[in-house]
Short mmCIF file of C-alpha atoms in Angstrom, two decimals:
data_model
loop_
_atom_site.label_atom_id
_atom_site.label_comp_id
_atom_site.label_asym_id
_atom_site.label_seq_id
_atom_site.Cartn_x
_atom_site.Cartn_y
_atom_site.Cartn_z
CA UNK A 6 27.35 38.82 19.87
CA UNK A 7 24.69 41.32 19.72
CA UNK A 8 25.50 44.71 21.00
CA UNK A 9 23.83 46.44 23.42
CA UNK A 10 22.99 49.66 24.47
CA UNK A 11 21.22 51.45 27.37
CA UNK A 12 18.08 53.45 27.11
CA UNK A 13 15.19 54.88 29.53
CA UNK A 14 12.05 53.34 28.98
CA UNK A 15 8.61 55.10 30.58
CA UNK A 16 6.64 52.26 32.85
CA UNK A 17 3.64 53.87 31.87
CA UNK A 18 3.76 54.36 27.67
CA UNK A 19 6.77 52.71 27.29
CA UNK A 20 8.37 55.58 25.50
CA UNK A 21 12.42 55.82 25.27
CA UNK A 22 14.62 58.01 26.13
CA UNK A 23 18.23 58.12 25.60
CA UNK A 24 18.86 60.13 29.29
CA UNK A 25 16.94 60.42 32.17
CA UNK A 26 14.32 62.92 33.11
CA UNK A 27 11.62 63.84 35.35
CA UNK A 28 9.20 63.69 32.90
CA UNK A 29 8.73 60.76 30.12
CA UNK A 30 8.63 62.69 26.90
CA UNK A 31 5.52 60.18 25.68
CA UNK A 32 3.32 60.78 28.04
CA UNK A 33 3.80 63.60 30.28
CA UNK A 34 4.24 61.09 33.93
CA UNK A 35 6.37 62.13 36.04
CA UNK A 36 9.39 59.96 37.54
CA UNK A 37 8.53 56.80 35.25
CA UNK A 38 11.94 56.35 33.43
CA UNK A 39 13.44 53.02 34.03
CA UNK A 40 17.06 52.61 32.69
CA UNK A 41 17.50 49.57 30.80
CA UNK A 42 19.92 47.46 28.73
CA UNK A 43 18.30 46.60 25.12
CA UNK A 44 20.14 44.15 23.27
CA UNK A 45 20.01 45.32 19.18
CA UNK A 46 19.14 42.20 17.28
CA UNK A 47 17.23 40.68 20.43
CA UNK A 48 13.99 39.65 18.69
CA UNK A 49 15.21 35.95 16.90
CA UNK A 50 12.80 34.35 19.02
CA UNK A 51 10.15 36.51 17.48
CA UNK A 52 11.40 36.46 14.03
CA UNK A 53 11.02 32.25 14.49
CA UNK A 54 7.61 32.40 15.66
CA UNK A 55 5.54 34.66 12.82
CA UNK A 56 5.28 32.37 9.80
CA UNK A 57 4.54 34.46 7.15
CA UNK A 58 0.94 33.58 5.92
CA UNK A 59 -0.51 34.56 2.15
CA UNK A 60 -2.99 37.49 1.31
CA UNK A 61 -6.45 35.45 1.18
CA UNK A 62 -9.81 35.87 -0.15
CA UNK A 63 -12.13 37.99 2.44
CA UNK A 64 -14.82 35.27 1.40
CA UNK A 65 -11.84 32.05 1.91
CA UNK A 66 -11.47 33.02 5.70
CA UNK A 67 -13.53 30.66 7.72
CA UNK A 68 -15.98 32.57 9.98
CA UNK A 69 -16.20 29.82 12.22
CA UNK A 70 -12.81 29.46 13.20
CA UNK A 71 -13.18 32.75 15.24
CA UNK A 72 -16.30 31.98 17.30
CA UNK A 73 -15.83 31.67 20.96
CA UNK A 74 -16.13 28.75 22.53
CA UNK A 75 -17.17 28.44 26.37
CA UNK A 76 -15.16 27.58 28.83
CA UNK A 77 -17.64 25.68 31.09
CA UNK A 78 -17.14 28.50 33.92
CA UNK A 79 -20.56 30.62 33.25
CA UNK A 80 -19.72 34.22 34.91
CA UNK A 81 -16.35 34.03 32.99
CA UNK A 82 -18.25 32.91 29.92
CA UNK A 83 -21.28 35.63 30.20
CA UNK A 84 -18.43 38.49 30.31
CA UNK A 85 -16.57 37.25 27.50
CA UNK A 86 -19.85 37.11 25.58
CA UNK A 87 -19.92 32.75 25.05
CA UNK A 88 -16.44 32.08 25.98
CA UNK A 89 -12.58 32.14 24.94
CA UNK A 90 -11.74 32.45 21.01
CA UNK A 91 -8.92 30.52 19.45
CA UNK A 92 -5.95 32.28 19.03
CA UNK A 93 -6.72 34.86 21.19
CA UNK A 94 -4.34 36.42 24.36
CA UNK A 95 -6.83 37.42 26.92
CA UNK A 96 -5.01 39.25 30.49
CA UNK A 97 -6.65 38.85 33.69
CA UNK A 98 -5.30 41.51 36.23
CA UNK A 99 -6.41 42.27 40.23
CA UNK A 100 -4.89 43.02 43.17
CA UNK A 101 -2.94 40.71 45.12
CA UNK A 102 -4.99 37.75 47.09
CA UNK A 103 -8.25 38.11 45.12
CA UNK A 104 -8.87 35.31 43.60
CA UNK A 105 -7.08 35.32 39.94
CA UNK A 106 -5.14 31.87 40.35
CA UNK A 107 -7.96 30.47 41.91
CA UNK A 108 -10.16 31.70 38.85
CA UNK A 109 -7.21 30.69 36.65
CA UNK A 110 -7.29 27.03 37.83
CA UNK A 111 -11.02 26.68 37.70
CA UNK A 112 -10.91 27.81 34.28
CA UNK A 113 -8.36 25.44 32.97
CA UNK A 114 -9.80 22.66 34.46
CA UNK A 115 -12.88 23.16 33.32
CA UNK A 116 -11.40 22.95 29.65
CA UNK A 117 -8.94 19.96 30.40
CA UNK A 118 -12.39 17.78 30.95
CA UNK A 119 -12.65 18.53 26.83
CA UNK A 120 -8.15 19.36 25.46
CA UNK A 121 -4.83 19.47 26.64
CA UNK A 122 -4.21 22.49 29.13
CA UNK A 123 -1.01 23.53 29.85
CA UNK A 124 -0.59 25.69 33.45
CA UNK A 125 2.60 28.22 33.58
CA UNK A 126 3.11 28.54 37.06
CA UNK A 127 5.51 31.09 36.87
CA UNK A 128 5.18 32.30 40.56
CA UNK A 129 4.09 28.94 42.57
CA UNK A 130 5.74 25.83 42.58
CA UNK A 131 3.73 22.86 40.84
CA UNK A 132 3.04 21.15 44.63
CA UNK A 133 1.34 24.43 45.73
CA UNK A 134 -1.20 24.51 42.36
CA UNK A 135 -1.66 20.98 43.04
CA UNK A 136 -2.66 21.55 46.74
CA UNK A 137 -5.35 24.29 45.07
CA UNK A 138 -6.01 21.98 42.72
CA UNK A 139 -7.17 19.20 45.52
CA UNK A 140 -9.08 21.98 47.16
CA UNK A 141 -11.17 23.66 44.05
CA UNK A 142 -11.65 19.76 42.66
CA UNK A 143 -9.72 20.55 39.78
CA UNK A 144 -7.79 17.46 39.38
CA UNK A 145 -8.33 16.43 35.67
CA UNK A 146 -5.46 14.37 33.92
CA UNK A 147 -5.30 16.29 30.69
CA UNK A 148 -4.70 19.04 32.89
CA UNK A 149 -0.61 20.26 32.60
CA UNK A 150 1.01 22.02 35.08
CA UNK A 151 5.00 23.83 34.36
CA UNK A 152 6.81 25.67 37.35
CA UNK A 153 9.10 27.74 35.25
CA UNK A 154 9.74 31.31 34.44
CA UNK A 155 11.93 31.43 31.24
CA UNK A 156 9.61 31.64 28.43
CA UNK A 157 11.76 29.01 25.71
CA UNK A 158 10.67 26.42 28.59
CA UNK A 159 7.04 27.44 28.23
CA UNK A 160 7.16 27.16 24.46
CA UNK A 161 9.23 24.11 24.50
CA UNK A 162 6.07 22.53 27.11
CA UNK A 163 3.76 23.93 24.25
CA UNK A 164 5.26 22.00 21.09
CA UNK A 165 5.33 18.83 23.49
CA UNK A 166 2.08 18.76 25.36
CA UNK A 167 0.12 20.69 22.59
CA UNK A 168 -2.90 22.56 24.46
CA UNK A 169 -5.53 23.66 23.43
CA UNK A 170 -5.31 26.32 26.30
CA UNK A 171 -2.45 28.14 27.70
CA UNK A 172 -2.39 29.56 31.20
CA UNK A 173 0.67 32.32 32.59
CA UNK A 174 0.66 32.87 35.76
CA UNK A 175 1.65 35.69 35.47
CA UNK A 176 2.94 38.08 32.94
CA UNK A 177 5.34 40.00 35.24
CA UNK A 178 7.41 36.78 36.55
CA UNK A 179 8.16 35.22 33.06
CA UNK A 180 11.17 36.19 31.32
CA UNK A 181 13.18 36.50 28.01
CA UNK A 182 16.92 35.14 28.45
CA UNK A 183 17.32 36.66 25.06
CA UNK A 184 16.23 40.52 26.85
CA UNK A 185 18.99 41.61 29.35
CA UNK A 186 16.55 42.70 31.93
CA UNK A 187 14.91 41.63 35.17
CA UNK A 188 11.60 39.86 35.39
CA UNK A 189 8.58 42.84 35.99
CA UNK A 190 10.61 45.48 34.05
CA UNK A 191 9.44 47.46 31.13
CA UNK A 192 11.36 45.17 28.72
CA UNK A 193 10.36 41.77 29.59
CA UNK A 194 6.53 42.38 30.03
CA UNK A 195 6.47 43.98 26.56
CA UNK A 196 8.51 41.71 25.24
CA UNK A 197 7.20 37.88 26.52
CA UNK A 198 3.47 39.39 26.16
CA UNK A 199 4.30 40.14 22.31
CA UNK A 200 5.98 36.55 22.03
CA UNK A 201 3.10 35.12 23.35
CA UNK A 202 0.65 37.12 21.38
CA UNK A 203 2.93 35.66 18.49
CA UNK A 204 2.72 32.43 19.61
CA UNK A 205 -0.62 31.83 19.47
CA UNK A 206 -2.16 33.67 16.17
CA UNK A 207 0.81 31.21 14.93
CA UNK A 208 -0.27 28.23 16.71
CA UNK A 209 -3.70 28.96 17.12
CA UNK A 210 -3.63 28.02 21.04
CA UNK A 211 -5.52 30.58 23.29
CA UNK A 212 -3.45 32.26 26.00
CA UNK A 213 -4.88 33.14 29.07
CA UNK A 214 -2.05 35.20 31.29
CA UNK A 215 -2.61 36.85 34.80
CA UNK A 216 -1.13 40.56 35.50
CA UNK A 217 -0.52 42.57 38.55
CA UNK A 218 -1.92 46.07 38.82
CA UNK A 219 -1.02 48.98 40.80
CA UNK A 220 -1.94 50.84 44.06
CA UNK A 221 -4.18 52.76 41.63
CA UNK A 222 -5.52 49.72 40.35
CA UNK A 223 -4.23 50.17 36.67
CA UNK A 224 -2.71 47.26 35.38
CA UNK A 225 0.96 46.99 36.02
CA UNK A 226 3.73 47.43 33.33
CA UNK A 227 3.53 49.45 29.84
CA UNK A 228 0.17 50.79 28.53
CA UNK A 229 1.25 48.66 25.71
CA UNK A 230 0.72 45.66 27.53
CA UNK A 231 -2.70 45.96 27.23
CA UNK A 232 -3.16 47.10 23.75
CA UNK A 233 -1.28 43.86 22.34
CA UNK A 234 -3.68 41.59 23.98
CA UNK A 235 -6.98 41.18 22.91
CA UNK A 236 -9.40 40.96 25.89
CA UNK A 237 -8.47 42.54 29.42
CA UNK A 238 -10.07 41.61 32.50
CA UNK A 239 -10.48 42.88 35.40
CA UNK A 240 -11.19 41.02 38.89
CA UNK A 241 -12.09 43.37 41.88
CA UNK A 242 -13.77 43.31 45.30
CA UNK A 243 -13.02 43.88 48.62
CA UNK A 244 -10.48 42.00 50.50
CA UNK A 245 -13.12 41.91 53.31
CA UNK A 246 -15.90 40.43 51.53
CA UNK A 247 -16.74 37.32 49.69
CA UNK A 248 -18.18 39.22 46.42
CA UNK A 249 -15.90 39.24 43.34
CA UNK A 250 -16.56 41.36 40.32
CA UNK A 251 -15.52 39.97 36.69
CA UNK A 252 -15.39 42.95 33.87
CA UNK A 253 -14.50 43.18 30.48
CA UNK A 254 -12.42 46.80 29.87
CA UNK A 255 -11.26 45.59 26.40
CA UNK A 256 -12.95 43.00 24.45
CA UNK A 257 -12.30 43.06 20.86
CA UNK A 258 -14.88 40.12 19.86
CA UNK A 259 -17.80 41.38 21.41
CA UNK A 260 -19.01 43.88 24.11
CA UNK A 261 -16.99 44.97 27.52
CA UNK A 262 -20.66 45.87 29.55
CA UNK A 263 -21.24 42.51 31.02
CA UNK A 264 -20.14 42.15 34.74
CA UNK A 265 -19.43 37.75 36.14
CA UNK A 266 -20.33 37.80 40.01
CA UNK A 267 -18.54 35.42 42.19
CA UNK A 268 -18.16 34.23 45.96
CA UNK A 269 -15.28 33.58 47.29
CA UNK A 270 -15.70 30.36 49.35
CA UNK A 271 -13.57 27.54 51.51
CA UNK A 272 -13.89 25.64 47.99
CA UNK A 273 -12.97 28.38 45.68
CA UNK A 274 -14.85 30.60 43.66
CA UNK A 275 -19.00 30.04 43.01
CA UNK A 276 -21.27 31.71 40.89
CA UNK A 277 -23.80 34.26 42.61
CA UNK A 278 -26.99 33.37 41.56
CA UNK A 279 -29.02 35.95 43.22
CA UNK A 280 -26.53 38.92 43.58
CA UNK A 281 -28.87 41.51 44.33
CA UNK A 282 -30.04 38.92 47.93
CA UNK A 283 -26.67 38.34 48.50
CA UNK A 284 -25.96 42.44 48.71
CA UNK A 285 -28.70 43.10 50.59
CA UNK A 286 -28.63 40.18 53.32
CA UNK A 287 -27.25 42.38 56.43
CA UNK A 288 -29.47 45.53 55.56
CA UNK A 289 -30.56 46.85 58.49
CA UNK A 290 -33.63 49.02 57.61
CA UNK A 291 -34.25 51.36 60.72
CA UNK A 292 -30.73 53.39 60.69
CA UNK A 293 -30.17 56.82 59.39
CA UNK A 294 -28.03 57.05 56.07
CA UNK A 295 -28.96 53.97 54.43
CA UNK A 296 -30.36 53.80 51.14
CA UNK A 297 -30.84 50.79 48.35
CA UNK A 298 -30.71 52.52 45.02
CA UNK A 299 -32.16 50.09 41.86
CA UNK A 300 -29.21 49.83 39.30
CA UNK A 301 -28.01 48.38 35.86
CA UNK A 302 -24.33 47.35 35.74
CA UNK A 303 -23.48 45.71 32.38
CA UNK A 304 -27.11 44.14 31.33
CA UNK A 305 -27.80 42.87 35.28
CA UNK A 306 -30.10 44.94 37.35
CA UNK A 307 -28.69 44.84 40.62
CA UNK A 308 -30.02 46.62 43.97
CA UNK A 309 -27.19 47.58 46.26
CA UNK A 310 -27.62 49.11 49.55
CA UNK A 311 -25.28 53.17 49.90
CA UNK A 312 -24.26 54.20 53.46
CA UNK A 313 -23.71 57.54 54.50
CA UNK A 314 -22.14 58.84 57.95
CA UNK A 315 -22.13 62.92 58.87
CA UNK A 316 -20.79 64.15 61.88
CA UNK A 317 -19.23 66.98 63.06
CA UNK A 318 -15.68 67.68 61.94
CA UNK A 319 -12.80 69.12 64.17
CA UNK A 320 -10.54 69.97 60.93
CA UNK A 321 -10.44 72.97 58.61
CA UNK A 322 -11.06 71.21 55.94
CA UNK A 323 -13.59 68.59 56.50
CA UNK A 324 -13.09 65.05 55.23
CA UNK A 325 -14.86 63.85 51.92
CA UNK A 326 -14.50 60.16 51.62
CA UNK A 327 -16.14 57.53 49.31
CA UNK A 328 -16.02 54.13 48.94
CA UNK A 329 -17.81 52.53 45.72
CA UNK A 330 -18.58 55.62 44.20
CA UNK A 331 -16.36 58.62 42.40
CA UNK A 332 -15.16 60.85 44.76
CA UNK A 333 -15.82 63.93 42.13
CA UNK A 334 -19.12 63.15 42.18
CA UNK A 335 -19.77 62.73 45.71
CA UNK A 336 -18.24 66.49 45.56
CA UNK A 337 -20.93 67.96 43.17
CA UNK A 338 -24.03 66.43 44.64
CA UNK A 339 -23.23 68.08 47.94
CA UNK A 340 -22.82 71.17 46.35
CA UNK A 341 -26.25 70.46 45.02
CA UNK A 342 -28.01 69.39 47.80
CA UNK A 343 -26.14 73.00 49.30
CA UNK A 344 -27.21 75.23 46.36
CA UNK A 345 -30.75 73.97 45.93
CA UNK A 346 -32.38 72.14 48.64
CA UNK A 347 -31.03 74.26 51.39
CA UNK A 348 -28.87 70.85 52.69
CA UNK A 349 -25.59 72.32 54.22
CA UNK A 350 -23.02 69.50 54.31
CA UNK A 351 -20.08 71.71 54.62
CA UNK A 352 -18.66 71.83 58.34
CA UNK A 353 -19.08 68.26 58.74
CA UNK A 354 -17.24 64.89 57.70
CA UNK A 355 -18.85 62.82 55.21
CA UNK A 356 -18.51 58.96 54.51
CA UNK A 357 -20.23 57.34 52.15
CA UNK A 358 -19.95 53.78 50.89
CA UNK A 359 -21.83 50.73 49.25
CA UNK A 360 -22.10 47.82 50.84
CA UNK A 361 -20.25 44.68 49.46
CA UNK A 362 -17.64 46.62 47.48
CA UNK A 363 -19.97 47.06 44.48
CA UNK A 364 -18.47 50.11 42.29
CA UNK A 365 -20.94 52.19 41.28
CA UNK A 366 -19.93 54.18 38.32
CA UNK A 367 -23.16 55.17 36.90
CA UNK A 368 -25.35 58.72 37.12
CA UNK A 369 -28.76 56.62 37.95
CA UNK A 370 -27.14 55.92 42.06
CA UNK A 371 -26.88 59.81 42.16
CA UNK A 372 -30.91 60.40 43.72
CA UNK A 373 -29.72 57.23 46.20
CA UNK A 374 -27.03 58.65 47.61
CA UNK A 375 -28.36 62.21 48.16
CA UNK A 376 -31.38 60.29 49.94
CA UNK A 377 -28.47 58.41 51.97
CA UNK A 378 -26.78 62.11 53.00
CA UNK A 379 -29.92 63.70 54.10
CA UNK A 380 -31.43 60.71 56.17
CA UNK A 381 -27.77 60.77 57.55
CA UNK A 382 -27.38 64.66 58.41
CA UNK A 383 -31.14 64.51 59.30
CA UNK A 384 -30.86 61.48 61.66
CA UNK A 385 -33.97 60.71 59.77
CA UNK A 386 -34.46 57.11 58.50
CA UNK A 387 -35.63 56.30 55.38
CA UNK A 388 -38.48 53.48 54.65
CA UNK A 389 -37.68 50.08 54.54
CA UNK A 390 -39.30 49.31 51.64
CA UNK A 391 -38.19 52.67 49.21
CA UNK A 392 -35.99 52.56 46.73
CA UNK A 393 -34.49 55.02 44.20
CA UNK A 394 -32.57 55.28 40.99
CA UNK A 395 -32.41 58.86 38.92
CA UNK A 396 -29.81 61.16 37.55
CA UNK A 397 -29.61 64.77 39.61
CA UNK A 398 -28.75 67.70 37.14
CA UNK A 399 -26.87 70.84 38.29
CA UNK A 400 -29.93 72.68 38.36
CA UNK A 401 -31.12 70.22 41.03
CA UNK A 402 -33.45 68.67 38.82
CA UNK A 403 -33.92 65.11 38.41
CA UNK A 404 -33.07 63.26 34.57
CA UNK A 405 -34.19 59.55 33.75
CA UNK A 406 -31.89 56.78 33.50
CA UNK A 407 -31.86 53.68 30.80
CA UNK A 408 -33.69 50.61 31.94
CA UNK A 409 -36.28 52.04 34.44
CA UNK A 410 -38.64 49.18 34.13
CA UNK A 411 -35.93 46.21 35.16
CA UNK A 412 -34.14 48.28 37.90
CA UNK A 413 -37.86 48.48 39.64
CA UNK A 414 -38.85 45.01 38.23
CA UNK A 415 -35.50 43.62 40.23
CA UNK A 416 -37.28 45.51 43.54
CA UNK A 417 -40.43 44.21 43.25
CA UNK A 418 -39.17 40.92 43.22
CA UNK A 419 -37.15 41.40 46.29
CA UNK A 420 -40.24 42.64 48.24
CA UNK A 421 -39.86 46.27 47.83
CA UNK A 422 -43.17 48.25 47.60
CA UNK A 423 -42.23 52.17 46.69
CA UNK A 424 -39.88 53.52 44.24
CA UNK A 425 -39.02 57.26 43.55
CA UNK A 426 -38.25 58.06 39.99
CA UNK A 427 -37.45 61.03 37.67
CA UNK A 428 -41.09 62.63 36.34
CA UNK A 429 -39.94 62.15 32.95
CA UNK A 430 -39.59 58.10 33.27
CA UNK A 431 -41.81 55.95 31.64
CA UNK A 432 -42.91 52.98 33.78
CA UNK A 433 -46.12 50.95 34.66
CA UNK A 434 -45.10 50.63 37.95
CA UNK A 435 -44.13 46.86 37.98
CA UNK A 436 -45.88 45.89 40.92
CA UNK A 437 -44.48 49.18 43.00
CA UNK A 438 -45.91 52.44 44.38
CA UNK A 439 -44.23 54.12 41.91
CA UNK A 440 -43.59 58.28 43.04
CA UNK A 441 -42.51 60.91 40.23
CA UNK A 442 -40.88 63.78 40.96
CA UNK A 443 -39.25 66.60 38.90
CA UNK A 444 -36.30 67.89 41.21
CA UNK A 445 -34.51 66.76 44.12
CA UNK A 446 -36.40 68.60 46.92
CA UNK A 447 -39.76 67.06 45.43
CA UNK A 448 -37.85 63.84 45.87
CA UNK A 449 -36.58 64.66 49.88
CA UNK A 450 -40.02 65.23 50.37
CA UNK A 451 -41.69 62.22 48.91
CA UNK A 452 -39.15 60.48 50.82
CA UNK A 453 -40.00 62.31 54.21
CA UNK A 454 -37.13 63.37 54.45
CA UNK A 455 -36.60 67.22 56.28
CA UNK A 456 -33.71 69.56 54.54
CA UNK A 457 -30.56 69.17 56.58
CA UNK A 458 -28.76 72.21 57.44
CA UNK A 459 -25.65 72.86 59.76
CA UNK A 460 -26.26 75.14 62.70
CA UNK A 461 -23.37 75.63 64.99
CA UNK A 462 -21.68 72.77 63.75
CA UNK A 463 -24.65 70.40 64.03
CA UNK A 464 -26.94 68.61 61.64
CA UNK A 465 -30.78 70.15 62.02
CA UNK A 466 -33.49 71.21 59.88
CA UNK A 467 -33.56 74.29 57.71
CA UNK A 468 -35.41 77.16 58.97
CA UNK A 469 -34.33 79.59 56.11
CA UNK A 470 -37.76 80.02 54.51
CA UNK A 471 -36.13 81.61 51.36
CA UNK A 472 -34.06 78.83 50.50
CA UNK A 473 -36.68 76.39 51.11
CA UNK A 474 -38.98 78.42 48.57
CA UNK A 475 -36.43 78.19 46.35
CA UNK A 476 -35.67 74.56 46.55
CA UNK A 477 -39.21 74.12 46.46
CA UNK A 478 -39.97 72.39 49.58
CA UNK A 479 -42.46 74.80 50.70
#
């Protein structure tokens, strides 16, 4: 019998320990330590599974063998750059309810129509995934579904059904009998995601296994967990709307900037043809703080509408909360708008948010949102038809972005008719009124907008003619 021994293991690294501490030694978290029982001599099943293969020839290794080949759903397909390679372990995670079985199932129905599929249902039992199955149409009779959780079943299911495809759902229910440790902990995830990995460069089958993440969103389990795999995927949106966002964070056959849109419907999950409609359906133009800004996330163009809310604050310390956007940033462009356009944002609360969920992580939404805070402290709506994209500098000047000409092409198509962009950007206009401007104030002002300030605790224009002369409004 193999011995066993007890050990700390960090759920963030993965790092041991043989006592517990406050701190994990690997990675500096605090309060991560998980005690656990490791059994010496525990990895037989592994030991089974890699075949030992001989050195080849660079030039004997068929090239083909790796290509990807699509899985018939086309968002999932566009992110993954054609489709799902052979051999491979790609990891979905997302939050709880957002649509990763339901992917999941689409996915492996779509490539039972063609091989064997085998679906792990390691949290559902098989009448519930068949009920899903009814309702997303993906009834296909080369299509396999398991309820089980102890990962000798799930290879046993494997050597008798043979798939082409292999589908966990998910990673953090299945366990090893062969690890003495719950389902979920440190041990298990590490060790059934290695097994599986194992499994198929053996075998040759792709895996496709779901995760759960974290109240911070990260994945949950060992950073390990997603360095063994070889493609991890993301699926986000808001609870409260229909849009779903597919991303690649780790792709190692091809590129992670490619972003799948879906909409979540009664019949599951359809491709968004026209995101950029679909975000922009409810904009009202007429209200103060509302502001479409023209940008590029993976190789789509996409126009998404940023709300901003100020109002007086009865705290000390004012509230600073956004939604779609880093928080950080939202920080430094009101000291910006503060330091060189005269816009005092400080005694008041500030919201700001894009509609639909859309994350927007990149410096071209920065002239957008300042354009959403002043129209918002100003009570000053902006036109209709205006849109924005540019990157504001500390100095309060105003720095081009990549991929000028499709952000305003995507406007122009949608009916927009002005666009204000960085002086130094290169375009033709693409159908638009297209406005330059070298700094921030020039762009409040070719945006009729008036520099907010905060006078007695309320939102009005700026009457200090010095700091107006130096923003250079005057």
């Amino acid at each position: 019998m193999a011995r066993s021994r007890t050990v700390h293991r960090c759920s963030e690294c993965g790092a041991e320990s043989p006592q517990w501490s406050g701190r994990c030694p690997g990675c500096g978290e605090w309060n991560t330590l998980i005690e656990e029982v490791d059994r010496a001599g525990a990895g037989k099943l592994a030991a089974r599974l890699c075949g030992r293969q001989p050195p080849r020839p660079v030039a004997a290794v068929d090239a083909h063998d790796g290509r990807a080949v699509a899985t018939g759903v086309a968002e999932l397909d566009r992110v993954l750059g054609g489709g799902l390679v052979p051999g491979s372990v790609t990891l979905l995670g997302g939050e709880p309810g957002i649509g990763k079985s339901t992917l999941l199932l689409m996915v492996a129905a779509a490539v039972a129509r063609r091989h064997p599929v085998l679906y792990v249902s390691a949290e559902e039992r098989a009448e519930q995934v068949r009920s899903r199955a009814e309702r997303l149409q993906a009834v296909v009779p080369d299509l396999w579904l398991l309820s089980e959780t102890s990962l000798p079943a799930v290879f046993a299911a494997c050597d008798e059904v043979q798939p082409g495809l292999v589908v966990v759902d998910s990673i953090q229910t299945v366990h090893d009998p062969d690890l003495e440790s719950a389902p979920g902990s440190v041990v298990q995830v590490r060790g059934c995601a290695h097994r599986l990995v194992l499994e198929a460069k053996s075998s040759g089958r792709t895996v496709v296994v779901a995760g759960h993440v974290t109240k911070e969103g990260n994945l949950a389990g060992p950073r390990l967990l997603e360095h063994v795999v070889d493609t991890v995927l993301t699926f986000e949106g808001d609870g409260h709307h229909a849009l779903r966002l597919l991303r690649a964070t780790k792709h190692r056959f091809g590129a992670t900037g490619e972003l799948g849109l879906f909409q979540m419907n009664t019949d599951g999950l359809a491709a968004v043809a026209d995101p950029s409609a679909l975000l922009l359906e409810d904009r009202r133009a007429d209200i103060a703080g509302s502001a479409v800004v023209a940008t590029i996330d993976g190789h789509r163009p996409l126009l998404v509408e940023v709300q901003a809310l100020a109002h007086s604050s009865s705290l000390s310390f004012p509230r600073r909360s956004a939604h779609g956007i880093d928080a950080n940033r939202l920080e430094l462009l009101l000291a910006v708008l503060h330091a060189r356009c005269a816009v005092g944002l400080g005694p008041l609360d500030v919201f700001v948010s894009t509609v639909g969920g859309v994350r927007l992580g990149e410096p071209g939404v920065d002239l957008g949102v300042c354009l959403a805070l002043v129209s918002a402290a100003s009570c000053a709506p902006l036109a209709g038809d205006l849109v924005a994209c540019g990157e504001g500098g500390l100095g309060g000047e105003l720095r081009q972005v990549a991929q000028i000409p499709r952000r305003l092409a995507e406007a122009a198509r949608l009916g927009f008719r002005r666009a204000i962009v960085p002086q130094s950007a290169q375009v033709d206009g693409a159908g638009l009124d297209v406005v330059r401007v070298a700094t921030l104030g020039d762009a409040l002002r070719a945006a009729d907008l008036p520099p907010a300030a905060v006078e007695g605790g309320r939102a009005g224009v700026a009457r200090s003619d010095g700091a107006q002369a130096a923003a250079g409004l005057r």
